[in-house]
Short mmCIF file of C-alpha atoms in Angstrom, two decimals:
data_model
loop_
_atom_site.label_atom_id
_atom_site.label_comp_id
_atom_site.label_asym_id
_atom_site.label_seq_id
_atom_site.Cartn_x
_atom_site.Cartn_y
_atom_site.Cartn_z
CA MET A 1 -0.32 -0.12 0.01
CA ASN A 2 1.65 2.90 -0.93
CA VAL A 3 1.49 6.65 0.09
CA GLU A 4 2.21 10.11 -1.45
CA ILE A 5 2.87 13.34 0.01
CA ILE A 6 1.80 16.89 -1.86
CA THR A 7 2.74 19.64 0.80
CA ILE A 8 1.14 22.98 -1.27
CA GLY A 9 2.39 26.41 -0.62
CA ASP A 10 4.64 29.22 -2.42
CA GLU A 11 6.14 29.72 0.80
CA LEU A 12 8.25 26.40 0.33
CA LEU A 13 8.90 26.72 -2.80
CA ILE A 14 10.98 30.02 -2.63
CA GLY A 15 12.66 29.15 1.03
CA GLN A 16 10.35 30.99 3.01
CA VAL A 17 9.71 27.85 5.04
CA VAL A 18 10.83 24.91 5.47
CA ASP A 19 8.64 21.51 4.71
CA THR A 20 8.94 19.83 8.00
CA ASN A 21 5.89 18.18 7.54
CA SER A 22 5.89 15.70 4.99
CA ALA A 23 9.46 14.65 7.07
CA TRP A 24 7.62 14.14 10.23
CA MET A 25 4.44 12.02 7.94
CA GLY A 26 7.11 9.36 6.21
CA GLN A 27 8.91 8.58 9.64
CA GLU A 28 5.47 8.06 11.03
CA LEU A 29 3.92 6.60 8.40
CA ASN A 30 7.12 4.29 7.91
CA LYS A 31 6.54 3.14 11.34
CA GLN A 32 3.25 1.59 10.85
CA GLY A 33 3.82 0.01 7.73
CA PHE A 34 3.25 2.11 5.23
CA ALA A 35 5.55 2.91 2.22
CA VAL A 36 5.97 6.51 0.53
CA SER A 37 6.64 6.43 -2.82
CA ARG A 38 6.82 10.56 -3.32
CA ILE A 39 7.16 13.90 -1.70
CA SER A 40 6.41 16.82 -3.46
CA SER A 41 5.95 20.31 -3.09
CA ILE A 42 3.56 22.59 -4.93
CA GLN A 43 2.26 25.61 -5.84
CA ASP A 44 -0.53 27.54 -4.17
CA THR A 45 -2.72 27.23 -7.67
CA ALA A 46 -5.53 25.41 -8.49
CA LYS A 47 -4.22 24.08 -11.74
CA ALA A 48 -1.08 22.69 -9.88
CA ILE A 49 -3.25 20.89 -6.90
CA LYS A 50 -5.25 19.54 -9.64
CA GLU A 51 -2.54 18.41 -11.70
CA SER A 52 -0.61 17.24 -8.62
CA LEU A 53 -3.64 15.00 -7.58
CA ASP A 54 -4.13 13.63 -10.95
CA GLU A 55 -0.72 12.00 -11.00
CA ALA A 56 -0.56 11.10 -7.82
CA ILE A 57 -3.98 9.27 -7.88
CA ALA A 58 -2.46 7.38 -10.68
CA ARG A 59 0.04 6.44 -9.10
CA VAL A 60 -1.10 5.21 -4.75
CA ASP A 61 -3.19 4.24 -2.97
CA VAL A 62 -3.38 7.22 -0.47
CA VAL A 63 -2.74 10.87 -1.14
CA LEU A 64 -2.06 13.08 1.68
CA MET A 65 -2.01 16.98 1.53
CA THR A 66 -1.32 19.57 3.56
CA GLY A 67 -1.67 23.03 3.31
CA GLY A 68 -3.80 26.13 1.82
CA LEU A 69 -6.88 25.69 4.12
CA GLY A 70 -6.40 28.84 5.86
CA PRO A 71 -9.56 31.54 5.78
CA THR A 72 -7.57 33.83 4.13
CA LYS A 73 -8.19 34.72 0.19
CA ASP A 74 -4.67 33.29 -0.96
CA ASP A 75 -5.85 29.70 0.84
CA ILE A 76 -8.14 27.85 -2.09
CA THR A 77 -7.14 24.14 -1.16
CA LYS A 78 -10.61 23.47 -0.08
CA GLU A 79 -12.38 25.01 -2.94
CA THR A 80 -10.17 23.58 -5.84
CA LEU A 81 -11.23 20.60 -4.04
CA ALA A 82 -14.25 20.68 -4.18
CA GLU A 83 -14.12 21.74 -8.18
CA TYR A 84 -11.96 18.20 -8.51
CA PHE A 85 -14.22 16.00 -6.34
CA ASP A 86 -17.57 17.96 -8.24
CA SER A 87 -18.98 19.03 -4.74
CA GLU A 88 -20.71 21.82 -2.94
CA LEU A 89 -19.15 23.65 -0.45
CA VAL A 90 -22.01 23.05 2.43
CA PHE A 91 -22.11 24.77 5.74
CA ASN A 92 -21.18 21.97 8.55
CA GLN A 93 -22.66 22.96 11.56
CA GLN A 94 -21.05 20.90 13.80
CA MET A 95 -17.81 22.25 12.57
CA TYR A 96 -18.81 25.33 13.74
CA ASP A 97 -19.58 24.79 16.92
CA ASP A 98 -16.37 23.27 17.59
CA LEU A 99 -14.93 26.05 15.71
CA CYS A 100 -16.95 28.63 18.55
CA ASP A 101 -15.85 26.38 21.19
CA LEU A 102 -11.96 27.09 20.43
CA LEU A 103 -12.26 30.50 19.59
CA LYS A 104 -14.09 30.90 22.82
CA GLY A 105 -12.13 33.61 25.13
CA ARG A 106 -9.98 34.38 22.11
CA VAL A 107 -11.55 36.14 19.91
CA LYS A 108 -15.16 39.25 20.64
CA ASN A 109 -16.97 37.48 17.62
CA ILE A 110 -16.45 35.32 14.77
CA ASN A 111 -16.52 37.14 12.18
CA SER A 112 -17.30 35.56 8.31
CA LEU A 113 -13.52 34.74 7.37
CA ASN A 114 -13.99 32.19 10.80
CA ARG A 115 -17.47 31.10 9.83
CA SER A 116 -16.03 30.21 6.54
CA GLN A 117 -13.83 27.49 7.58
CA ALA A 118 -16.79 25.06 8.37
CA TYR A 119 -17.89 25.53 4.89
CA VAL A 120 -16.99 22.00 3.48
CA PRO A 121 -17.05 19.87 -0.04
CA ASP A 122 -19.97 17.76 0.14
CA LYS A 123 -18.52 14.50 -1.17
CA CYS A 124 -16.05 14.81 2.05
CA THR A 125 -16.35 13.28 5.05
CA PRO A 126 -15.18 16.40 7.67
CA ILE A 127 -13.06 15.64 10.21
CA LYS A 128 -12.51 17.51 13.48
CA ASN A 129 -9.39 19.53 13.56
CA PRO A 130 -9.29 20.25 17.85
CA VAL A 131 -6.38 22.77 17.60
CA GLY A 132 -7.03 24.77 15.01
CA THR A 133 -9.69 26.38 13.18
CA ALA A 134 -8.91 24.92 9.53
CA PRO A 135 -10.76 22.03 8.22
CA ILE A 136 -9.57 17.76 7.80
CA MET A 137 -11.21 16.62 4.81
CA TRP A 138 -11.44 13.12 3.77
CA PHE A 139 -12.10 11.69 0.33
CA ASN A 140 -13.22 8.48 -1.07
CA HIS A 141 -12.25 8.30 -4.28
CA GLY A 142 -13.06 4.92 -5.84
CA LYS A 143 -10.85 2.32 -3.95
CA LYS A 144 -8.41 5.24 -3.19
CA VAL A 145 -8.37 7.76 -0.41
CA VAL A 146 -7.52 11.89 -0.51
CA VAL A 147 -7.02 13.50 2.83
CA SER A 148 -6.58 17.22 2.80
CA MET A 149 -4.97 18.94 6.28
CA PRO A 150 -3.57 21.70 7.36
CA GLY A 151 -0.43 23.13 7.05
CA VAL A 152 0.16 24.05 10.56
CA PRO A 153 3.01 21.50 12.38
CA SER A 154 1.23 20.81 15.33
CA GLU A 155 -2.62 21.01 13.43
CA MET A 156 -1.36 18.45 11.09
CA LYS A 157 0.69 16.05 13.77
CA GLU A 158 -2.15 16.26 15.75
CA ALA A 159 -4.57 14.70 12.78
CA MET A 160 -1.91 12.56 11.32
CA ALA A 161 -1.88 11.14 14.55
CA ASN A 162 -5.22 10.45 16.48
CA GLN A 163 -7.08 10.05 13.05
CA ILE A 164 -5.51 9.45 9.85
CA ILE A 165 -2.83 6.79 10.77
CA PRO A 166 -5.96 4.95 12.82
CA ARG A 167 -8.04 5.36 9.83
CA LEU A 168 -5.64 4.30 7.12
CA LYS A 169 -4.58 1.36 9.18
CA MET A 170 -8.83 0.20 9.73
CA ARG A 171 -9.32 0.41 5.72
CA PHE A 172 -5.72 -1.18 4.58
CA GLU A 173 -3.34 -3.89 5.31
CA THR A 174 -0.52 -2.73 6.01
CA GLN A 175 3.87 -5.10 5.99
CA ASN A 176 6.24 -4.51 8.72
CA ILE A 177 9.10 -2.29 7.64
CA ILE A 178 11.86 -2.84 9.91
CA HIS A 179 15.01 -0.91 9.59
CA LYS A 180 17.94 -1.28 11.40
CA THR A 181 20.78 1.41 10.81
CA VAL A 182 24.51 1.47 11.39
CA LEU A 183 26.77 4.63 12.11
CA VAL A 184 30.22 3.81 10.35
CA PHE A 185 33.01 6.83 10.45
CA ASN A 186 36.35 7.81 8.72
CA ILE A 187 35.57 5.40 5.65
CA PRO A 188 35.13 6.79 2.26
CA GLU A 189 31.79 5.95 0.75
CA ALA A 190 33.40 4.36 -2.30
CA VAL A 191 35.89 2.12 -0.29
CA LEU A 192 33.18 0.83 2.43
CA ALA A 193 30.77 0.09 -1.06
CA GLU A 194 33.91 -2.51 -2.02
CA GLN A 195 34.70 -3.45 0.86
CA LEU A 196 30.76 -4.98 1.67
CA GLU A 197 30.51 -5.74 -2.29
CA ASP A 198 30.33 -9.84 -0.51
CA TRP A 199 28.18 -8.79 3.09
CA GLU A 200 25.77 -7.20 0.63
CA GLU A 201 25.38 -10.01 -2.07
CA SER A 202 24.50 -12.60 1.01
CA MET A 203 21.43 -10.80 1.90
CA PRO A 204 18.00 -12.11 1.55
CA ASP A 205 15.97 -10.42 -1.33
CA TYR A 206 13.38 -8.80 1.17
CA ILE A 207 16.57 -7.16 2.14
CA SER A 208 17.33 -3.78 0.85
CA LEU A 209 20.81 -1.62 1.67
CA ALA A 210 20.85 2.50 1.98
CA TYR A 211 24.25 4.21 2.00
CA LEU A 212 23.79 7.82 3.83
CA PRO A 213 26.59 9.62 3.71
CA SER A 214 27.43 13.15 5.75
CA PRO A 215 30.51 14.58 5.80
CA GLY A 216 33.19 12.07 7.80
CA ARG A 217 30.08 9.39 8.43
CA ILE A 218 27.85 7.32 6.63
CA ARG A 219 24.40 5.41 7.94
CA LEU A 220 23.98 1.77 6.83
CA ARG A 221 20.44 1.36 6.97
CA LEU A 222 19.37 -2.04 6.34
CA THR A 223 15.65 -2.26 5.57
CA ALA A 224 13.14 -5.67 5.62
CA ARG A 225 9.45 -5.61 4.40
CA THR A 226 7.84 -9.29 5.02
CA ASP A 227 5.21 -10.43 6.88
CA GLN A 228 7.63 -12.69 8.81
CA GLU A 229 8.31 -10.51 11.13
CA GLU A 230 10.43 -12.68 13.63
CA LEU A 231 12.81 -14.03 10.65
CA ALA A 232 13.48 -10.71 9.51
CA LEU A 233 15.33 -9.28 12.91
CA GLU A 234 16.78 -12.97 12.71
CA ASP A 235 18.44 -12.35 9.10
CA ILE A 236 18.89 -8.57 10.10
CA SER A 237 21.25 -9.36 13.41
CA ARG A 238 23.00 -11.86 11.51
CA LEU A 239 23.80 -9.57 8.76
CA VAL A 240 25.11 -6.96 11.50
CA GLU A 241 26.94 -9.16 13.63
CA THR A 242 29.25 -10.29 10.49
CA LEU A 243 29.51 -6.34 9.43
CA HIS A 244 30.42 -6.06 13.07
CA GLU A 245 33.30 -9.09 11.69
CA ILE A 246 34.13 -6.83 8.56
CA ILE A 247 35.00 -3.06 9.59
CA GLY A 248 34.13 -3.18 13.21
CA ASP A 249 36.50 -0.67 14.12
CA ASN A 250 35.02 2.00 12.01
CA ILE A 251 31.27 1.54 13.24
CA TYR A 252 30.48 3.62 16.94
CA GLY A 253 27.01 3.13 16.80
CA ASP A 254 24.08 0.13 15.91
CA GLU A 255 21.20 2.83 16.93
CA ASP A 256 19.89 5.64 14.31
CA LEU A 257 20.75 8.51 17.10
CA PRO A 258 22.97 11.69 17.07
CA VAL A 259 26.48 10.47 18.35
CA GLN A 260 26.00 13.33 20.99
CA VAL A 261 23.19 11.10 22.36
CA LEU A 262 25.28 8.14 21.58
CA LEU A 263 27.88 9.35 23.90
CA GLY A 264 25.90 10.72 26.44
CA ASN A 265 23.96 7.69 26.97
CA GLU A 266 27.00 5.67 27.19
CA LEU A 267 28.68 8.41 29.69
CA ILE A 268 25.32 7.63 31.87
CA ALA A 269 25.65 4.00 31.69
CA GLN A 270 29.05 4.23 33.26
CA SER A 271 28.05 6.75 35.72
CA LYS A 272 31.05 9.29 34.09
CA PHE A 273 31.37 12.66 33.15
CA VAL A 274 32.58 14.48 30.19
CA ALA A 275 34.27 17.77 30.06
CA VAL A 276 35.71 19.59 26.79
CA ALA A 277 38.23 22.37 26.04
CA GLU A 278 37.33 23.91 22.82
CA SER A 279 39.88 25.92 20.29
CA CYS A 280 38.29 25.95 16.80
CA THR A 281 35.04 24.51 17.52
CA GLY A 282 34.28 27.51 19.67
CA GLY A 283 31.36 25.70 22.11
CA TYR A 284 29.86 23.41 19.65
CA ILE A 285 30.81 20.45 21.11
CA GLY A 286 29.42 21.77 24.57
CA HIS A 287 26.57 23.04 22.88
CA LEU A 288 25.44 19.40 21.19
CA LEU A 289 26.53 17.67 24.21
CA THR A 290 24.19 19.69 26.20
CA SER A 291 20.94 19.93 23.67
CA LYS A 292 20.13 16.83 24.88
CA ALA A 293 17.72 16.72 28.30
CA GLY A 294 19.25 15.57 31.35
CA SER A 295 22.68 16.11 30.22
CA SER A 296 23.80 17.40 33.49
CA ALA A 297 24.17 13.95 34.35
CA TYR A 298 27.19 13.62 32.67
CA PHE A 299 28.50 16.97 30.96
CA LYS A 300 30.99 18.96 33.30
CA GLY A 301 31.01 21.76 31.56
CA GLY A 302 33.49 23.22 28.66
CA ILE A 303 36.39 26.01 28.51
CA ILE A 304 36.45 28.26 24.75
CA ALA A 305 40.32 28.61 24.43
CA TYR A 306 40.41 30.22 21.21
CA GLU A 307 42.84 32.83 22.51
CA ASN A 308 46.59 31.55 23.60
CA ALA A 309 46.43 33.15 26.92
CA VAL A 310 43.43 31.48 27.80
CA LYS A 311 44.91 27.79 27.13
CA GLN A 312 47.40 28.66 28.97
CA ASN A 313 45.50 30.63 31.96
CA LEU A 314 42.70 28.43 32.23
CA LEU A 315 44.07 25.00 30.94
CA GLY A 316 48.02 25.19 31.93
CA VAL A 317 48.81 25.11 28.33
CA CYS A 318 53.11 25.76 28.19
CA GLU A 319 53.79 29.00 26.96
CA GLU A 320 56.91 27.21 24.81
CA ASP A 321 54.99 24.83 23.43
CA LEU A 322 52.70 27.44 21.67
CA ILE A 323 55.59 29.58 20.95
CA GLU A 324 57.35 25.72 19.06
CA TYR A 325 54.95 24.61 17.95
CA GLY A 326 51.72 26.55 17.53
CA ALA A 327 47.88 26.29 18.77
CA VAL A 328 47.59 23.64 16.09
CA SER A 329 49.95 21.05 17.23
CA ARG A 330 49.50 17.40 19.13
CA SER A 331 51.23 19.01 22.26
CA VAL A 332 48.87 21.80 23.01
CA VAL A 333 45.70 19.68 21.99
CA GLU A 334 46.88 17.30 24.64
CA GLN A 335 47.46 19.57 27.41
CA MET A 336 44.50 20.97 26.71
CA ALA A 337 42.05 17.81 27.40
CA THR A 338 44.53 17.17 30.06
CA GLY A 339 44.10 21.23 31.54
CA ALA A 340 39.96 20.55 31.11
CA LYS A 341 39.77 17.20 32.94
CA ASN A 342 41.86 18.06 35.60
CA ALA A 343 39.97 21.83 35.49
CA LEU A 344 36.43 20.60 35.93
CA ASN A 345 36.64 17.25 37.99
CA ALA A 346 35.95 15.16 34.96
CA ASP A 347 36.34 11.42 33.58
CA TYR A 348 37.04 12.37 30.30
CA ALA A 349 37.67 15.02 28.32
CA VAL A 350 37.64 15.97 24.77
CA ALA A 351 39.69 18.98 23.27
CA THR A 352 39.87 20.31 19.34
CA SER A 353 42.40 23.10 18.00
CA GLY A 354 42.71 23.30 14.51
CA ILE A 355 42.27 25.69 11.52
CA ALA A 356 38.52 26.56 10.48
CA GLY A 357 39.06 29.03 7.96
CA PRO A 358 38.17 30.21 5.74
CA ASP A 359 41.78 32.04 6.33
CA GLY A 360 45.10 31.32 8.60
CA GLY A 361 46.09 27.91 6.59
CA THR A 362 49.90 27.46 5.75
CA GLU A 363 51.64 24.52 3.50
CA GLU A 364 52.68 23.01 6.84
CA LYS A 365 49.31 23.40 8.06
CA PRO A 366 46.47 23.78 5.52
CA LEU A 367 43.30 25.03 6.20
CA GLY A 368 41.14 22.28 7.37
CA THR A 369 43.78 20.92 9.70
CA VAL A 370 42.61 19.99 13.18
CA TRP A 371 44.11 18.20 16.06
CA ILE A 372 41.68 16.40 18.33
CA SER A 373 42.64 14.79 22.12
CA ILE A 374 40.42 12.95 24.64
CA ALA A 375 42.16 12.14 27.83
CA GLY A 376 40.66 9.65 30.73
CA ASP A 377 41.99 6.94 32.75
CA PHE A 378 43.23 5.91 29.54
CA GLY A 379 45.75 8.55 28.97
CA VAL A 380 46.19 10.82 26.12
CA GLU A 381 45.31 9.71 22.42
CA SER A 382 45.57 12.35 19.99
CA GLN A 383 44.68 12.41 16.16
CA VAL A 384 45.07 14.81 12.91
CA PHE A 385 42.56 15.41 10.35
CA GLN A 386 42.33 17.38 7.29
CA PHE A 387 38.80 18.39 6.86
CA GLY A 388 38.61 20.32 4.05
CA LYS A 389 38.25 24.50 3.33
CA LEU A 390 34.23 24.96 4.39
CA ARG A 391 34.32 26.29 7.91
CA GLU A 392 31.03 25.58 8.90
CA ARG A 393 31.86 21.82 7.59
CA ASN A 394 34.61 21.97 9.43
CA ILE A 395 33.46 22.79 12.51
CA GLN A 396 30.91 20.38 12.44
CA ARG A 397 32.99 17.55 11.58
CA ALA A 398 35.75 18.35 14.15
CA ALA A 399 32.77 18.41 17.17
CA ASP A 400 31.65 15.02 15.85
CA MET A 401 34.95 13.38 15.08
CA ALA A 402 35.83 14.07 18.99
CA MET A 403 32.54 12.89 20.35
CA VAL A 404 33.07 9.86 18.10
CA MET A 405 36.72 9.16 19.77
CA LEU A 406 35.75 9.50 22.98
CA LEU A 407 32.38 7.06 22.71
CA GLN A 408 34.50 4.29 20.73
CA LYS A 409 37.48 4.82 22.96
CA ILE A 410 35.34 3.91 26.08
CA LYS A 411 32.84 1.13 24.58
CA LYS A 412 35.80 -0.91 24.90
CA LYS A 413 36.43 -0.54 28.21
#
């Protein structure tokens, strides 16, 4: 059973608003066994809406639409759907009563624009919107279904979770869709694909593999579509076990979670604390580690040591080493990590010092050179990386790699 998602709005096409609706809908539909075959964003025009519906209905069983349901003249989705399904817009008393209850205490009078929200096509099944005024409309089109929902994310999510998905599950049979994601770092995609050629060939036909690369990392996603869930879980477990035998040193996680979450979870499991000393990353590692609720259970704090004097005064970096080797060096970054661990009384520490760009590179230390160090009861370990010429990417990759290095090390304990 296939689903297509259509988001409506010129604001999406010009980049004024980012379409988060389709990503959320895709995730939730997938969890429930619905296969999303296409996602598209279209203009706020009757022509675009009708043409997109023609094409989608010919392809899939269910079309889910969001957007264009406000009370103003630029919102034309409801009127267009009425025309498309050869319907008349009729006043729905129940929807009007719900709207009045929702707006009670918020507006003095229900004006004509508010009232217009209670008009819906007579060939749709109206669905209550408990958190907004826009109508939710369900159309049965032969064996196909078309649903129109508000573009406001909170309203769409409420409708999908509590109304649309439960109704779809009653109407259509679905398969089990099982995903398993393995997180890989520090290996190019083409090299990884070559190493895994025989492993990939050994997969059962009902399991597929996707490479999802990002700077410095690759997510390997195994997907099984089957009615035999237990067998699929066994086959995926076997494949992951074999994968660890092939590239185990390059795997840092078996859950599709950000590295800062994986590291936080591991630190909590060990009842340990981490501190950070950051130069080129400018506090970004600390930001990522504290973006998870409950991070006070594993994060001590950080020192943003951008200037050399801060490295000396707060982290105890030797002035002679800064002069002889420079701030971007093994000696300095190791002292930064040790200094942060001691100053903040942490079990572990990570430190970064590099040339993020766009200026500052030399022949000896080109743009993108970053030293990363981790410190703990295992001592101090460091590694130098060449990340490239893009400042934001260098900061992101340095932060990720610092956390991956520590995660890999403490998982082996």
